[in-house]
């Protein structure tokens, strides 16, 4: 199973559209926070046909409306600051903040821990856990990046948009 991993869209819809084109063929999407507006969650769902798992970031505004959009679409699981899911036989944790992600990875309880927030792509093996920041969709730090994780191989790749 191939998983698309994104973070930090910050309402940049054209870059989101380009990111989703790069992620065609992925079966589920993990989002690590900072959609910002509810219309961005809708655009994410319109551009990605599979299930979506998303955690809240520090710039996500109207959580009530974000929750309503998720419920209306039906294939979106919207977590608070922490999400946990099993996909393709792999235990995965999602958070927005790097320090929280590092702590979760150090536990050794997950195959993959994903995070965002600092807008820097990062891929590191911590014991048996892969710690991954897909980078940012918005391009504020200069590079627009996303990641793909293969549940069969346990390997991830960071892609430029």
PDB file of C-alpha atoms in Angstrom:
ATOM      1  CA  UNK A   1       0.000   0.000   0.000  1.00  0.00           C
ATOM      2  CA  UNK A   2       1.331   3.442  -0.949  1.00  0.00           C
ATOM      3  CA  UNK A   3       0.560   6.331   1.386  1.00  0.00           C
ATOM      4  CA  UNK A   4       0.715  10.006   0.430  1.00  0.00           C
ATOM      5  CA  UNK A   5       2.030  12.246   3.204  1.00  0.00           C
ATOM      6  CA  UNK A   6       1.620  16.023   3.225  1.00  0.00           C
ATOM      7  CA  UNK A   7       1.907  18.904   5.657  1.00  0.00           C
ATOM      8  CA  UNK A   8       1.642  22.671   5.845  1.00  0.00           C
ATOM      9  CA  UNK A   9      -0.555  23.599   2.893  1.00  0.00           C
ATOM     10  CA  UNK A  10      -1.512  26.990   4.401  1.00  0.00           C
ATOM     11  CA  UNK A  11      -4.285  27.464   1.829  1.00  0.00           C
ATOM     12  CA  UNK A  12      -1.944  27.330  -1.194  1.00  0.00           C
ATOM     13  CA  UNK A  13      -4.434  25.594  -3.483  1.00  0.00           C
ATOM     14  CA  UNK A  14      -2.455  25.635  -6.719  1.00  0.00           C
ATOM     15  CA  UNK A  15       0.530  24.008  -5.024  1.00  0.00           C
ATOM     16  CA  UNK A  16      -1.829  21.497  -3.417  1.00  0.00           C
ATOM     17  CA  UNK A  17      -3.216  20.625  -6.851  1.00  0.00           C
ATOM     18  CA  UNK A  18       0.314  20.033  -8.169  1.00  0.00           C
ATOM     19  CA  UNK A  19       1.217  17.977  -5.090  1.00  0.00           C
ATOM     20  CA  UNK A  20      -1.794  15.720  -5.550  1.00  0.00           C
ATOM     21  CA  UNK A  21      -0.829  15.132  -9.186  1.00  0.00           C
ATOM     22  CA  UNK A  22       2.540  13.782  -7.963  1.00  0.00           C
ATOM     23  CA  UNK A  23       0.762  11.479  -5.520  1.00  0.00           C
ATOM     24  CA  UNK A  24      -1.559   9.732  -7.969  1.00  0.00           C
ATOM     25  CA  UNK A  25      -1.784   6.040  -7.289  1.00  0.00           C
ATOM     26  CA  UNK A  26      -1.507   6.381  -3.518  1.00  0.00           C
ATOM     27  CA  UNK A  27      -4.297   4.632  -1.646  1.00  0.00           C
ATOM     28  CA  UNK A  28      -4.517   6.752   1.515  1.00  0.00           C
ATOM     29  CA  UNK A  29      -3.321  10.192   2.548  1.00  0.00           C
ATOM     30  CA  UNK A  30      -1.810  11.304   5.854  1.00  0.00           C
ATOM     31  CA  UNK A  31      -1.850  15.014   6.622  1.00  0.00           C
ATOM     32  CA  UNK A  32       0.313  16.500   9.381  1.00  0.00           C
ATOM     33  CA  UNK A  33      -1.419  19.806  10.079  1.00  0.00           C
ATOM     34  CA  UNK A  34      -1.877  23.388   8.875  1.00  0.00           C
ATOM     35  CA  UNK A  35      -4.529  23.076   6.229  1.00  0.00           C
ATOM     36  CA  UNK A  36      -5.659  26.440   7.614  1.00  0.00           C
ATOM     37  CA  UNK A  37      -9.141  27.034   6.124  1.00  0.00           C
ATOM     38  CA  UNK A  38     -11.939  24.496   5.695  1.00  0.00           C
ATOM     39  CA  UNK A  39     -11.994  25.131   1.925  1.00  0.00           C
ATOM     40  CA  UNK A  40      -8.486  23.640   1.787  1.00  0.00           C
ATOM     41  CA  UNK A  41      -9.730  20.416   3.378  1.00  0.00           C
ATOM     42  CA  UNK A  42     -12.480  20.288   0.753  1.00  0.00           C
ATOM     43  CA  UNK A  43      -9.913  20.856  -2.041  1.00  0.00           C
ATOM     44  CA  UNK A  44      -7.730  18.105  -0.580  1.00  0.00           C
ATOM     45  CA  UNK A  45     -10.654  15.664  -0.640  1.00  0.00           C
ATOM     46  CA  UNK A  46     -11.706  16.700  -4.149  1.00  0.00           C
ATOM     47  CA  UNK A  47      -8.172  16.061  -5.408  1.00  0.00           C
ATOM     48  CA  UNK A  48      -7.540  12.796  -3.564  1.00  0.00           C
ATOM     49  CA  UNK A  49     -10.032   9.918  -3.942  1.00  0.00           C
ATOM     50  CA  UNK A  50      -8.881   7.700  -1.057  1.00  0.00           C
ATOM     51  CA  UNK A  51      -9.211   7.872   2.699  1.00  0.00           C
ATOM     52  CA  UNK A  52      -7.635  10.866   4.427  1.00  0.00           C
ATOM     53  CA  UNK A  53      -6.260  11.021   7.977  1.00  0.00           C
ATOM     54  CA  UNK A  54      -5.420  14.519   9.236  1.00  0.00           C
ATOM     55  CA  UNK A  55      -4.200  16.062  12.486  1.00  0.00           C
ATOM     56  CA  UNK A  56      -4.679  19.616  13.601  1.00  0.00           C
ATOM     57  CA  UNK A  57      -1.859  22.129  13.196  1.00  0.00           C
ATOM     58  CA  UNK A  58      -1.243  25.410  14.971  1.00  0.00           C
ATOM     59  CA  UNK A  59      -2.689  27.431  12.069  1.00  0.00           C
ATOM     60  CA  UNK A  60      -5.888  25.464  11.517  1.00  0.00           C
ATOM     61  CA  UNK A  61      -8.705  27.870  12.220  1.00  0.00           C
ATOM     62  CA  UNK A  62     -12.353  26.923  12.311  1.00  0.00           C
ATOM     63  CA  UNK A  63     -12.311  23.415  13.766  1.00  0.00           C
ATOM     64  CA  UNK A  64     -16.099  23.245  13.816  1.00  0.00           C
ATOM     65  CA  UNK A  65     -16.319  23.868  10.079  1.00  0.00           C
ATOM     66  CA  UNK A  66     -13.331  21.596   9.398  1.00  0.00           C
ATOM     67  CA  UNK A  67     -15.182  18.858  11.302  1.00  0.00           C
ATOM     68  CA  UNK A  68     -18.375  19.508   9.337  1.00  0.00           C
ATOM     69  CA  UNK A  69     -16.504  19.259   6.011  1.00  0.00           C
ATOM     70  CA  UNK A  70     -14.863  15.992   7.143  1.00  0.00           C
ATOM     71  CA  UNK A  71     -18.224  14.545   8.201  1.00  0.00           C
ATOM     72  CA  UNK A  72     -19.908  15.646   4.963  1.00  0.00           C
ATOM     73  CA  UNK A  73     -17.233  14.032   2.789  1.00  0.00           C
ATOM     74  CA  UNK A  74     -17.212  10.883   4.921  1.00  0.00           C
ATOM     75  CA  UNK A  75     -13.798   9.415   4.131  1.00  0.00           C
ATOM     76  CA  UNK A  76     -11.835  11.892   6.235  1.00  0.00           C
ATOM     77  CA  UNK A  77     -10.739  11.150   9.791  1.00  0.00           C
ATOM     78  CA  UNK A  78      -9.921  14.428  11.502  1.00  0.00           C
ATOM     79  CA  UNK A  79      -7.938  14.034  14.726  1.00  0.00           C
ATOM     80  CA  UNK A  80      -6.910  16.590  17.316  1.00  0.00           C
ATOM     81  CA  UNK A  81      -3.186  17.050  17.933  1.00  0.00           C
ATOM     82  CA  UNK A  82      -2.471  13.315  17.726  1.00  0.00           C
ATOM     83  CA  UNK A  83      -3.704  10.595  15.423  1.00  0.00           C
ATOM     84  CA  UNK A  84      -2.966   6.892  15.272  1.00  0.00           C
ATOM     85  CA  UNK A  85      -3.905   4.576  12.435  1.00  0.00           C
ATOM     86  CA  UNK A  86      -3.020   1.147  11.092  1.00  0.00           C
ATOM     87  CA  UNK A  87      -2.693   0.950   7.314  1.00  0.00           C
ATOM     88  CA  UNK A  88      -1.207  -1.859   5.258  1.00  0.00           C
ATOM     89  CA  UNK A  89      -0.281  -3.671   8.469  1.00  0.00           C
ATOM     90  CA  UNK A  90       1.804  -0.732   9.731  1.00  0.00           C
ATOM     91  CA  UNK A  91       1.232   1.243  12.948  1.00  0.00           C
ATOM     92  CA  UNK A  92       1.414   4.957  12.198  1.00  0.00           C
ATOM     93  CA  UNK A  93       1.289   8.047  14.403  1.00  0.00           C
ATOM     94  CA  UNK A  94       0.527  11.538  13.101  1.00  0.00           C
ATOM     95  CA  UNK A  95       1.290  14.810  14.874  1.00  0.00           C
ATOM     96  CA  UNK A  96       2.112  18.347  13.867  1.00  0.00           C
ATOM     97  CA  UNK A  97       4.988  19.151  16.203  1.00  0.00           C
ATOM     98  CA  UNK A  98       8.582  17.849  15.768  1.00  0.00           C
ATOM     99  CA  UNK A  99       9.374  17.342  19.467  1.00  0.00           C
ATOM    100  CA  UNK A 100       6.220  15.310  19.997  1.00  0.00           C
ATOM    101  CA  UNK A 101       7.059  13.246  16.908  1.00  0.00           C
ATOM    102  CA  UNK A 102      10.606  12.581  18.150  1.00  0.00           C
ATOM    103  CA  UNK A 103       9.229  11.343  21.467  1.00  0.00           C
ATOM    104  CA  UNK A 104       6.731   9.051  19.770  1.00  0.00           C
ATOM    105  CA  UNK A 105       9.441   7.643  17.490  1.00  0.00           C
ATOM    106  CA  UNK A 106      11.697   6.965  20.490  1.00  0.00           C
ATOM    107  CA  UNK A 107       8.981   4.788  22.043  1.00  0.00           C
ATOM    108  CA  UNK A 108       9.493   2.177  19.334  1.00  0.00           C
ATOM    109  CA  UNK A 109       5.755   1.453  19.212  1.00  0.00           C
ATOM    110  CA  UNK A 110       5.210   2.645  15.632  1.00  0.00           C
ATOM    111  CA  UNK A 111       6.514   1.724  12.218  1.00  0.00           C
ATOM    112  CA  UNK A 112       6.103   5.319  11.032  1.00  0.00           C
ATOM    113  CA  UNK A 113       5.727   8.666  12.816  1.00  0.00           C
ATOM    114  CA  UNK A 114       4.824  11.659  10.628  1.00  0.00           C
ATOM    115  CA  UNK A 115       4.972  15.336  11.552  1.00  0.00           C
ATOM    116  CA  UNK A 116       5.157  18.834  10.083  1.00  0.00           C
ATOM    117  CA  UNK A 117       5.286  22.363  11.543  1.00  0.00           C
ATOM    118  CA  UNK A 118       8.904  23.376  10.827  1.00  0.00           C
ATOM    119  CA  UNK A 119       8.444  23.190   7.023  1.00  0.00           C
ATOM    120  CA  UNK A 120      11.646  21.105   6.608  1.00  0.00           C
ATOM    121  CA  UNK A 121      11.566  17.688   4.983  1.00  0.00           C
ATOM    122  CA  UNK A 122      13.227  15.078   7.162  1.00  0.00           C
ATOM    123  CA  UNK A 123      13.634  11.308   7.017  1.00  0.00           C
ATOM    124  CA  UNK A 124      15.362   9.385   9.817  1.00  0.00           C
ATOM    125  CA  UNK A 125      15.378   5.851  11.167  1.00  0.00           C
ATOM    126  CA  UNK A 126      14.937   5.875  14.968  1.00  0.00           C
ATOM    127  CA  UNK A 127      15.319   2.281  16.102  1.00  0.00           C
ATOM    128  CA  UNK A 128      12.570   0.374  14.289  1.00  0.00           C
ATOM    129  CA  UNK A 129      10.555   3.557  13.627  1.00  0.00           C
ATOM    130  CA  UNK A 130      10.800   5.745  10.548  1.00  0.00           C
ATOM    131  CA  UNK A 131      10.481   9.433  11.527  1.00  0.00           C
ATOM    132  CA  UNK A 132       9.230  11.530   8.611  1.00  0.00           C
ATOM    133  CA  UNK A 133       8.447  15.159   7.919  1.00  0.00           C
ATOM    134  CA  UNK A 134       7.223  15.468   4.318  1.00  0.00           C
ATOM    135  CA  UNK A 135       8.163  19.157   4.299  1.00  0.00           C
ATOM    136  CA  UNK A 136       5.752  21.805   3.135  1.00  0.00           C
ATOM    137  CA  UNK A 137       3.292  22.090   0.298  1.00  0.00           C
ATOM    138  CA  UNK A 138       3.198  25.906   0.501  1.00  0.00           C
ATOM    139  CA  UNK A 139       6.836  26.565  -0.436  1.00  0.00           C
ATOM    140  CA  UNK A 140       7.560  29.220   2.211  1.00  0.00           C
ATOM    141  CA  UNK A 141      11.064  27.856   2.876  1.00  0.00           C
ATOM    142  CA  UNK A 142      11.690  27.512  -0.860  1.00  0.00           C
ATOM    143  CA  UNK A 143      11.006  23.817  -1.534  1.00  0.00           C
ATOM    144  CA  UNK A 144       7.528  22.362  -2.005  1.00  0.00           C
ATOM    145  CA  UNK A 145       7.767  18.711  -0.968  1.00  0.00           C
ATOM    146  CA  UNK A 146       5.582  15.720  -0.143  1.00  0.00           C
ATOM    147  CA  UNK A 147       6.369  12.100   0.702  1.00  0.00           C
ATOM    148  CA  UNK A 148       5.266   8.610  -0.239  1.00  0.00           C
ATOM    149  CA  UNK A 149       5.511   5.682   2.175  1.00  0.00           C
ATOM    150  CA  UNK A 150       5.326   2.089   0.985  1.00  0.00           C
ATOM    151  CA  UNK A 151       3.826  -0.146   3.686  1.00  0.00           C
ATOM    152  CA  UNK A 152       5.226  -3.309   2.095  1.00  0.00           C
ATOM    153  CA  UNK A 153       8.861  -2.208   2.085  1.00  0.00           C
ATOM    154  CA  UNK A 154       8.654   0.191   5.027  1.00  0.00           C
ATOM    155  CA  UNK A 155      10.515   2.760   2.920  1.00  0.00           C
ATOM    156  CA  UNK A 156       9.673   6.411   2.262  1.00  0.00           C
ATOM    157  CA  UNK A 157      10.660   8.911  -0.389  1.00  0.00           C
ATOM    158  CA  UNK A 158      10.462  12.695  -0.295  1.00  0.00           C
ATOM    159  CA  UNK A 159       9.411  14.242  -3.616  1.00  0.00           C
ATOM    160  CA  UNK A 160       9.672  17.800  -4.858  1.00  0.00           C
ATOM    161  CA  UNK A 161       6.540  19.236  -6.366  1.00  0.00           C
TER     162      UNK A 161
END
